[in-house]
XYZ file of C-alpha atoms in Angstrom:
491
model
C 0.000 0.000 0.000
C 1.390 3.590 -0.764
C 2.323 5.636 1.892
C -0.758 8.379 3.040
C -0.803 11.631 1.843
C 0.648 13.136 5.372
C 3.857 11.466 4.619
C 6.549 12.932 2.782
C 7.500 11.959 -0.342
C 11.123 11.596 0.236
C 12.963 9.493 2.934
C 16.335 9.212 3.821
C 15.758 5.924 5.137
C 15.510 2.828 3.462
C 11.998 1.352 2.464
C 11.150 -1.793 4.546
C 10.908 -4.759 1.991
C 7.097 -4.625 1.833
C 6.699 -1.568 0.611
C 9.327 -2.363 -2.236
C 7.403 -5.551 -2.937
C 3.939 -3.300 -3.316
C 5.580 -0.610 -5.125
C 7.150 -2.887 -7.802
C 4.053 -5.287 -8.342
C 1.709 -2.184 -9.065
C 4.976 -0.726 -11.697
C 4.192 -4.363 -13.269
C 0.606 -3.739 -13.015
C 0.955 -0.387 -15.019
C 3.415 -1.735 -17.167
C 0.892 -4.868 -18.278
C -1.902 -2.433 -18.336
C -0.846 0.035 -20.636
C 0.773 -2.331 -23.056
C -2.352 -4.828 -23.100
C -5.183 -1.379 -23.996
C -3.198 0.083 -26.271
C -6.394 0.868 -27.884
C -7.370 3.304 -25.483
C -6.341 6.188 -27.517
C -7.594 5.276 -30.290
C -9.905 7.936 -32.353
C -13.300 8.187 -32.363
C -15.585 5.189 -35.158
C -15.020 5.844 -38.745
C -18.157 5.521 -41.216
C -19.987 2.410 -41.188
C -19.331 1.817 -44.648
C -15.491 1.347 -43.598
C -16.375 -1.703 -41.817
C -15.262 -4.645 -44.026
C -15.265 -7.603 -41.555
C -17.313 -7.789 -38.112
C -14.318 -7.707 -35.167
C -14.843 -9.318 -31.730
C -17.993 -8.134 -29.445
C -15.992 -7.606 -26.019
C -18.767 -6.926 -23.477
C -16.843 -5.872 -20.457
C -19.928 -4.576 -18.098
C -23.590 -4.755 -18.401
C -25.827 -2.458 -15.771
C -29.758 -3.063 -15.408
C -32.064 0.532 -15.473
C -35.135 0.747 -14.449
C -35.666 1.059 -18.137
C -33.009 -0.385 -20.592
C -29.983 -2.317 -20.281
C -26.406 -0.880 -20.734
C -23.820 -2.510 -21.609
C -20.524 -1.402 -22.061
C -18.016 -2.142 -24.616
C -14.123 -2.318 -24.690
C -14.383 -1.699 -28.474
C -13.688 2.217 -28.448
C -14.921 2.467 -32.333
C -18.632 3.110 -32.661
C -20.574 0.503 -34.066
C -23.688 1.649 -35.854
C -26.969 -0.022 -33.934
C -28.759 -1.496 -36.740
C -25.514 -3.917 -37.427
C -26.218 -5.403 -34.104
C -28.943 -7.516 -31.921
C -28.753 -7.673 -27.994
C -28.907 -11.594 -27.186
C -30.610 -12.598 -24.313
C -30.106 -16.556 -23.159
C -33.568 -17.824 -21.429
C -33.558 -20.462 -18.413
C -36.269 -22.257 -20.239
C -34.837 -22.092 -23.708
C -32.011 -23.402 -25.787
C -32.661 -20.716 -28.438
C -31.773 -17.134 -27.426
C -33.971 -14.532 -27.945
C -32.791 -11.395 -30.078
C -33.716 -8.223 -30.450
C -33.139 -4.466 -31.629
C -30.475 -2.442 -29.976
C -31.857 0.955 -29.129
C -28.979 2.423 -29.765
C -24.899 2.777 -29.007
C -22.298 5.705 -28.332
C -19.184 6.174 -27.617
C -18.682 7.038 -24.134
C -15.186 7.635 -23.094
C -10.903 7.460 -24.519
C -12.095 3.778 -23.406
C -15.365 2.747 -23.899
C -18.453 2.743 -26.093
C -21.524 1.848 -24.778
C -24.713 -0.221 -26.316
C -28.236 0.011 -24.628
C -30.120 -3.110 -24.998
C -34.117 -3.359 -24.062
C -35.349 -4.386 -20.816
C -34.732 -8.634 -20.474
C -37.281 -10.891 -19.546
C -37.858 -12.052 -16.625
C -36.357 -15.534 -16.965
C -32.999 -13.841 -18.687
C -29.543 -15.784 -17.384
C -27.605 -13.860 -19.609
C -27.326 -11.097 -22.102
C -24.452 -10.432 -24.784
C -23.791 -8.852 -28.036
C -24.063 -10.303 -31.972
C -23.586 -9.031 -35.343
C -27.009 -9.700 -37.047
C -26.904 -12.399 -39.173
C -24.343 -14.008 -36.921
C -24.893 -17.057 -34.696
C -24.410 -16.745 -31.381
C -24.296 -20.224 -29.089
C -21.712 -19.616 -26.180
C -23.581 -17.375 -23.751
C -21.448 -15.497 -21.291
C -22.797 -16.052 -17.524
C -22.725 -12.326 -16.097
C -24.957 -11.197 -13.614
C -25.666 -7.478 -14.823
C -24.819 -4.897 -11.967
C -27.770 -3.353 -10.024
C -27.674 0.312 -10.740
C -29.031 1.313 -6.841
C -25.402 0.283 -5.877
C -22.392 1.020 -7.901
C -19.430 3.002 -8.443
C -19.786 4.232 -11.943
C -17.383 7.056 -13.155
C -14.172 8.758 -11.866
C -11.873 11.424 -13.054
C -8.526 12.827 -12.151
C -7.867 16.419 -10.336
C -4.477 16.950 -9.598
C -3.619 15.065 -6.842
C -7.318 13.217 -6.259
C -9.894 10.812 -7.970
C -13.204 12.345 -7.873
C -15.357 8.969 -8.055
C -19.116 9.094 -8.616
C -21.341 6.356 -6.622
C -24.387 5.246 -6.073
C -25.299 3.099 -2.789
C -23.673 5.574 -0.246
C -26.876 6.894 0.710
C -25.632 9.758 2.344
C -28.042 12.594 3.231
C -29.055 14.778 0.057
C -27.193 18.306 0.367
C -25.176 17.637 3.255
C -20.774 17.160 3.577
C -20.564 13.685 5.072
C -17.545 12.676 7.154
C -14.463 11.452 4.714
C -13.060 9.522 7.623
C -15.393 6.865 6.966
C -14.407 6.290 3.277
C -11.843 4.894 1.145
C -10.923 4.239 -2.584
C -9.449 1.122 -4.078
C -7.102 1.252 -7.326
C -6.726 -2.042 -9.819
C -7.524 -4.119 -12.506
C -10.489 -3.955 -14.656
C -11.072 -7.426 -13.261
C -12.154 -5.895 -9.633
C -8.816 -7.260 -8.549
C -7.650 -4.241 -6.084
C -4.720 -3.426 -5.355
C -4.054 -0.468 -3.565
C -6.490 1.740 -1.095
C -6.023 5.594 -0.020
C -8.363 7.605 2.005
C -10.896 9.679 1.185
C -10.610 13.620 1.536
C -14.102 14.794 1.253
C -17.447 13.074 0.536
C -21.534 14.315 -0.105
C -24.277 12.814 -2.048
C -22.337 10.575 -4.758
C -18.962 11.955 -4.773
C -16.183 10.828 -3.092
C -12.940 12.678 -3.623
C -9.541 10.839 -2.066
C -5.864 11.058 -2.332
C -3.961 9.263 -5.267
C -1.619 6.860 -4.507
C 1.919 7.840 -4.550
C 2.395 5.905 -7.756
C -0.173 7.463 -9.847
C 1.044 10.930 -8.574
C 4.180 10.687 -10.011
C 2.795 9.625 -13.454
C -1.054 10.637 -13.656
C -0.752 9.145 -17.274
C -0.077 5.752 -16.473
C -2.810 5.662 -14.031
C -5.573 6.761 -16.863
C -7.544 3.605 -17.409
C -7.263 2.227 -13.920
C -10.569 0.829 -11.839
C -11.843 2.663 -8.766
C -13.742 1.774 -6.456
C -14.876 2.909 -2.815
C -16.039 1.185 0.555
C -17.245 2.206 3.959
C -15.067 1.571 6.998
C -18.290 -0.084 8.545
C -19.874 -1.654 5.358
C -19.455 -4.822 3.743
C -16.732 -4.399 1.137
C -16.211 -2.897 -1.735
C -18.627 -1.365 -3.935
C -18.980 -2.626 -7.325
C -18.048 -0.662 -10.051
C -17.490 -0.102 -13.685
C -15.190 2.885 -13.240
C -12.172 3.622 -14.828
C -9.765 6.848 -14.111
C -10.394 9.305 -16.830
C -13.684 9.139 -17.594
C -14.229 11.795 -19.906
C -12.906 12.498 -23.407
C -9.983 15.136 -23.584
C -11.097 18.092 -25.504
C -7.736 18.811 -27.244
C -4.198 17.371 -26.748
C -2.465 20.677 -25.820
C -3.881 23.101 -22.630
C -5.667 26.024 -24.264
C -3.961 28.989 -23.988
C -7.291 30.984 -23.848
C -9.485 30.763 -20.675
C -13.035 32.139 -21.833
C -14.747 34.317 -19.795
C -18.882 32.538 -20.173
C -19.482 28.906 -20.719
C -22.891 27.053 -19.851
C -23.875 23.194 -18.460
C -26.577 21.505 -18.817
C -28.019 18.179 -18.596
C -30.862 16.892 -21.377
C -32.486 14.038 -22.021
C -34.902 14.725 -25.351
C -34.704 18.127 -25.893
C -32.985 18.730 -29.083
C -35.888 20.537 -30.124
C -35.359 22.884 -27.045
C -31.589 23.087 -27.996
C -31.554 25.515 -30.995
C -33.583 28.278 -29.263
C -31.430 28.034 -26.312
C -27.713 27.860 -27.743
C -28.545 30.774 -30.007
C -30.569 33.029 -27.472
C -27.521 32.885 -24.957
C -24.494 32.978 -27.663
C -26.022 36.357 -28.462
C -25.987 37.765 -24.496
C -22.192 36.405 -24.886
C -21.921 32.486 -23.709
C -18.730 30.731 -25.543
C -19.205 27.154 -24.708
C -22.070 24.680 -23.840
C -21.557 21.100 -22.102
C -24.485 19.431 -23.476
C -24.785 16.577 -21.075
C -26.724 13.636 -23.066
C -28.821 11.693 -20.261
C -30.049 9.106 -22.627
C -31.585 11.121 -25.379
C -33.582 9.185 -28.366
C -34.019 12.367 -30.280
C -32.234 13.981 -32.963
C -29.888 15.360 -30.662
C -26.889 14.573 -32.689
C -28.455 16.497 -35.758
C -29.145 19.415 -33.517
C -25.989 19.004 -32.086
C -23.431 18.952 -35.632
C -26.155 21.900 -37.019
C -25.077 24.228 -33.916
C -21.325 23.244 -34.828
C -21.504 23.676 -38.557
C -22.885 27.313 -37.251
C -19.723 28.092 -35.603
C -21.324 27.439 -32.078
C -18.783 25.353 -29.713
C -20.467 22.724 -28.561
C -19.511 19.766 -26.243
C -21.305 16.881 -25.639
C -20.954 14.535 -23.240
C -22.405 11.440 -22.898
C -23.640 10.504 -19.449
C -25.788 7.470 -19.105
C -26.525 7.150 -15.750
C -30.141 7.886 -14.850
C -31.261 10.318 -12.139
C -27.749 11.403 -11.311
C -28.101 15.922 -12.497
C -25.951 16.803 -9.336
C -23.197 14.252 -9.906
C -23.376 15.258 -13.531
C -22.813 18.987 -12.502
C -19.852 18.347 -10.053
C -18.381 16.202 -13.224
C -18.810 19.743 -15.307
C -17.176 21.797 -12.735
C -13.654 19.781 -13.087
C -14.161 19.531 -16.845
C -14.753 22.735 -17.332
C -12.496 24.693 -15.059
C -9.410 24.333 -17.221
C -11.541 26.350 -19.714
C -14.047 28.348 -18.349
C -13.558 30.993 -15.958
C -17.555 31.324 -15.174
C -19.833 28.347 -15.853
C -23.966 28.628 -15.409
C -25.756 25.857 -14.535
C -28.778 26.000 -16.329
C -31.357 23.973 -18.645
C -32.474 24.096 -21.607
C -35.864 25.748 -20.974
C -34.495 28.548 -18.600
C -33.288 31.764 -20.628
C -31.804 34.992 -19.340
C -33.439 38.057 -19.342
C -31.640 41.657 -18.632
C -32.898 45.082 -18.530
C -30.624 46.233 -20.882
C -30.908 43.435 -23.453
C -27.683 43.774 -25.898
C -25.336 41.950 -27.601
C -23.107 39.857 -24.987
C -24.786 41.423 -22.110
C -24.663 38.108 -19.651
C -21.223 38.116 -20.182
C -20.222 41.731 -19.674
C -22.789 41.438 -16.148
C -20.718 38.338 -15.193
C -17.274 40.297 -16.020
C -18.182 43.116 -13.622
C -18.614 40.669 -11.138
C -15.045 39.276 -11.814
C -13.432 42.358 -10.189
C -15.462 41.092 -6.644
C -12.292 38.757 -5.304
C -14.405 37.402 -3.601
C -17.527 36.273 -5.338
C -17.709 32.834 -6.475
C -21.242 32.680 -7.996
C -23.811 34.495 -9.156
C -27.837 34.198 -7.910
C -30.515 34.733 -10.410
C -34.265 34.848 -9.533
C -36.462 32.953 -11.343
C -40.140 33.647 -13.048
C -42.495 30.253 -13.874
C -44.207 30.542 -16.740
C -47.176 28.091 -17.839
C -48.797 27.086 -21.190
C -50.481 30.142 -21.777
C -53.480 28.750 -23.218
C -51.634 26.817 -25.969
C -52.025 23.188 -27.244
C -48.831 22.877 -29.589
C -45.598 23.996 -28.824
C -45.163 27.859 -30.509
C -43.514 27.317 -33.521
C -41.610 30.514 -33.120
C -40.170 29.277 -29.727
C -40.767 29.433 -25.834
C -39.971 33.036 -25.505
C -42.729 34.350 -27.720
C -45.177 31.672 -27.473
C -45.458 31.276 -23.510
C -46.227 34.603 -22.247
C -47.843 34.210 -18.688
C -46.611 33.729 -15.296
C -46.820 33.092 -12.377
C -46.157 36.478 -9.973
C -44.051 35.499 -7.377
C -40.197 34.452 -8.533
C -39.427 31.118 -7.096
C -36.063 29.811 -6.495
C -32.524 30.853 -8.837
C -30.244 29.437 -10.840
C -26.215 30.359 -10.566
C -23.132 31.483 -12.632
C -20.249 29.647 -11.187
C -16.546 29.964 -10.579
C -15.809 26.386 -10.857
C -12.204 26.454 -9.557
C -13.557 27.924 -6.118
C -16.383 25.347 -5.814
C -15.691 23.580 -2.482
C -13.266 20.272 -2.249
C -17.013 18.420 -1.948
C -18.414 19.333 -5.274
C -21.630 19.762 -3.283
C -24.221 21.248 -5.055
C -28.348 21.110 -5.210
C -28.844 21.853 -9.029
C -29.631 25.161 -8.242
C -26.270 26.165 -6.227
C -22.844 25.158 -5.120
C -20.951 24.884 -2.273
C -17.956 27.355 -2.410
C -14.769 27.052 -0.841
C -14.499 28.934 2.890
C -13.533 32.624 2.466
C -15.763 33.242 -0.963
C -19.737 33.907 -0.968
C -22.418 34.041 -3.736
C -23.984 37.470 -4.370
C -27.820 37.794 -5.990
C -28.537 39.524 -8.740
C -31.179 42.463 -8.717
C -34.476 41.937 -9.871
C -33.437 45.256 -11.701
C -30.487 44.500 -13.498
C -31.869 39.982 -14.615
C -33.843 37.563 -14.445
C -34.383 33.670 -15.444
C -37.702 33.030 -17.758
C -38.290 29.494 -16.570
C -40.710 27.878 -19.090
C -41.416 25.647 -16.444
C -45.058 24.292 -17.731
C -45.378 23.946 -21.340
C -48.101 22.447 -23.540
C -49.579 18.926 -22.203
C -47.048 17.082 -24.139
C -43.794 18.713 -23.425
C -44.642 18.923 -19.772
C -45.323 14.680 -19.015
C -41.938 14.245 -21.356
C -39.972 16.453 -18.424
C -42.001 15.311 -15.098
C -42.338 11.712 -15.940
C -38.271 11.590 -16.308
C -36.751 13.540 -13.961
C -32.881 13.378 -14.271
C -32.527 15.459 -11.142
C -31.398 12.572 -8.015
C -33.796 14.106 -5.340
C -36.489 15.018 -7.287
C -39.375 12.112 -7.857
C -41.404 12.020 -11.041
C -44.864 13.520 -11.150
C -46.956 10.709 -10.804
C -45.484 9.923 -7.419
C -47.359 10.785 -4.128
C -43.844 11.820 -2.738
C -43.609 15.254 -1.693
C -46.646 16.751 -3.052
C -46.413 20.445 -1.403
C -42.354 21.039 -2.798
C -41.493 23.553 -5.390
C -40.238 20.352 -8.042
C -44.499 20.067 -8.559
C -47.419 22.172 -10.133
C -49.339 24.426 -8.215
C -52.792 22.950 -7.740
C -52.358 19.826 -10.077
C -51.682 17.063 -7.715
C -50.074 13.482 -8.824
């Protein structure tokens, strides 16, 4: 085991013959590693046309929803859906039962991912096939229940930030890091070394690196995590490797821009165009367009925005009813890039007094001079349907024109390199780190136009699939008087 983080790094004694032993079996750990996933770099799928022969189907993880089945891929090259069928291998049966994928991505420098439909209920198995391919050697993996699991994890300097569900740890609340730990090792779940954790809330769990990985943060990309509670009952599963997301660029931009945006979708392409223009005009540079699933033409809206000039970046992020993990995950992949980051979605638009060109960002650079400001508060105004049926064809902000009076609740403008150690944060706000504050906005100077309730349609698509992890769908008789429901409508 590497030495704890206390410790110096140097000693002018010599190592007792344990911690030689540990030290050079995790070098020939690395050394295997890297070698044997070459791969990993590898650039995103070419064309489907470009495939000549079907390669080998390796199905490294598969993860049960409440409403599909993910499974995820060691093949880093995209395969297009309709080339494949998700095999599931019945008790009862000696003929496996095939069906449609609904659809695959490519999910990290590692990974791609393939969702399959729900099993049956007599399933023993599920794997992957070419169609028109038999498939007679079923591969006996339990998929991992979703309500437990370590699932992503990412390097900041000196820490893993790993992302967990299972913890159950009070909603909006630091938890004590004494009680935690994270484990380092093979893709196989074979761990081999453990460091402690240095903060912990909701699903995040932040802890030292070990020694090794320090020293070469490379080498350590790739890697399993996973974390345990001193008083629990081992080690959680997980499907995490170090990394986690895809690197935008190869070389550190020189250029930090002043405005970017986050947000987290799942079917709202048609939302998408509205709101990446309305706010590149008041001066936003970036978007983070994290993909919860989406079935829509997202992509299309997506490579139209880019082929527009706008910079878009989406990342894919499969793992349901997880917004506030999602946002922590945007805070360390933005703040390399983004001075100020707002947390926002895609049916919330800004609204000043003086409504000009780059506006929102010339507000939020006024605010830079404030040392020590660390976000920005913005009220809120709900607006409903307005009487309409159909969505407006000329968008949200002319078709939905009535509201409720009272503002209700904000949305922030972050600096995401003084967000606390934690990552805490309830959608709406952060936790900052101790000496810095958040400062609201005047009524005066902006607000949000939430377009909260739309037309029938749009409004069951949001409140039946909530991506937000405290926040219960609509249908639910869970708490029926909170601000997440409609005045007056009930369940």
């Amino acid at each position: 085991m590497d030495s704890s983080p206390e410790q110096p790094r140097k000693r002018k004694h010599k190592l007792p013959q344990k911690s030689i032993f540990l030290y050079f079996s995790f070098f020939l750990f690395i050394f295997f590693f890297c070698s044997s996933h070459h791969s990993f770099y590898s650039h995103p799928s070419l064309p489907s046309s470009t495939l000549t022969l079907p390669t080998p189907l390796h199905v490294h993880h598969r993860i049960l929803f409440p409403d599909h089945l993910l499974l995820t891929l060691s093949n880093t090259k995209i395969i297009p859906s309709h080339l494949l069928h998700c095999v599931y291998f019945l008790n009862a049966s000696p003929n496996p039962l095939l069906l449609p994928l609904l659809s695959t991505d490519r999910y990290d420098e590692f990974r791609s991912i393939a969702r399959c439909p729900l099993p049956p209920t007599n399933f023993s198995a599920v794997d992957l096939t070419w169609r028109g391919m038999d498939h007679h050697h079923p591969v006996r993996a339990t998929p991992h229940n979703w309500e437990k699991l370590v699932y992503e994890a990412i390097l900041d300097n000196d820490t893993v930030v790993v992302f967990t569900k299972g913890l159950n740890l009070r909603p909006h609340r630091v938890s004590d890091a004494t009680l935690f730990r994270c484990h380092f090792g093979l893709p196989n779940d074979e761990f081999l070394l453990t460091t402690k954790a240095v903060s912990a809330a909701q699903e995040v769990v932040r802890c030292a690196l070990p020694q090794s990985i320090r020293n070469s943060p490379e080498k350590g990309r790739g890697i399993s995590v996973s974390v345990s509670h001193v008083r629990g009952e081992g080690v959680i599963p997980s499907v995490a490797r170090i990394g986690g997301c895809e690197k935008t660029g190869g070389v550190k931009e020189k250029k930090t821009l002043e405005l970017c945006a986050c947000t987290m979708v799942w079917n709202q392409a048609r939302a998408m165009r509205e709101w990446v223009m309305y706010h590149a005009w008041l001066g936003v540079e970036r978007w983070f367009i994290y993909d919860n699933n989406s079935d829509d033409e997202i992509d299309e809206v997506v490579r139209e925005l880019e082929d527009k000039g706008y910079d878009i970046r989406r990342v894919i992020w499969p793992w349901v009813k997880s917004q506030e993990a999602g946002f922590s995950h945007c805070v360390l992949r933005a703040k390399e890039e983004c001075k100020w980051v707002g947390f926002l979605d895609v049916d919330e638009f800004f609204y000043m007094n003086q409504m000009r060109r780059n506006g929102l960002r010339s507000m939020v650079g006024n605010f830079s001079s404030w040392k020590s400001v660390a976000e920005i508060r913005t009220g809120c105004h709900n607006f409903g349907p307005s009487g309409l049926t159909t969505h407006p064809s000329r968008g949200v902000g002319v078709g939905y024109t009535c509201r409720l009076r009272t503002p209700e609740r904000h949305k922030s403008i972050v600096r995401p390199d003084l967000v606390d150690v934690s990552l805490l944060n309830v959608v709406h706000h952060f936790e900052l780190r101790e000496g810095f504050e958040a400062i609201n906005v005047p009524v005066s100077v902006a607000v949000i136009n939430h377009y909260k309730y739309q037309v029938w349609e749009t409004f069951k698509a949001k409140f039946l699939r909530r991506v937000a992890t405290y926040v219960v769908d609509w249908k639910e008789e869970v708490n029926i008087g909170s601000k997440d429901r409609v005045p007056g409508l009930g369940t």
